[in-house]
Amino acid sequence: MTAVAECAIPRDVDVASASLTLPAVLRSARQARTFTATSLRLWDESDDLIEAAVLIVCELATNAIRHGARPPDGAGSAPGPDSVIALRLTRESAVLHIEVHDGSAVLPVPRTAAGDEDCGRGMAIIAALAESWTCGPDPGGGKWVRATLPCAAAVPPARRPAYAPAAGR
């Protein structure tokens, strides 16, 4: 299965969106990170926002792949070869919404990982970076998990200068 991307970047309104559907395999987390960074650069977002968003996307996508991916038709209890996750980025005014959908109805629960554990810190990382995060059941089956980040300015992407040198450089 190949990735399917849809990207709408209007230049005359204060809303931009991009979405991507990926197979539920670990290498898709990398594709989701790259897609996020590329989309946010096209929207002229700050490096700090891009860095935080990419880390959040990585955690959300990895969690969806490892714990939530199910076939689109809901058949079976284990992820199969047709399992997918969907990523949606939406910039509205001064807020970036990062949303990942997967096929499991089981909602994420933050936990405290032991010092020697490799896993278990994803939701804590998201909570630390995001302004907020929430989750809920998807009407079509499965669930969505959404994190929000404040954008640097409430100015639409098309109206911000392409390059503004930092003071003191």
Steps between C-alpha positions, in 0.01 A plus 500: 500500500627846419439822684219721381533872566255783461621852553305824479697815571281799428689827474210741556339361818613433853450123482731241350469122510692195393422132545678174445389136514773247569531125544521401867867404493781658703670661200185707453586702812800638309279588202258678735786703652631601157151591378444715809829687468446560128142622546592737783794641304262570209282687747804705612480375858785552746773244555391465864143417400619256234729322747224461760241394241732239348566347842128492581421342162770240557351403837139499376581304185713246685229447762236460227715247315601299807180512702211611286525403136224276372379418150274772356202260493546416869547130428721313740654611826863526393647741248507345156668588173218746419524687831539874461544814705403850390675826588331837465668837558281808519617855564217728608590854603773460759450130577639187338287188544676165458262207476568130450228242433536125543273196501485424872227635728735472801591852612858582608576518871810687617721295725825539684776290349768348718852636449616190311195468271535579129131586459228678693601865476318605181191659653713673765715650223189615317356652819828685563525644147138565407277779622238226541414152382178302486359185345169344411319234302489544124142476368628277218670265747824518688613818671675832452764663718555874460770731633505878460795736483493879494643649182746789524255757367136528405598629157393281205791315337477699173531833679810421703839589354686207345817601684550727796855517634531457875629792699868481585597274211 
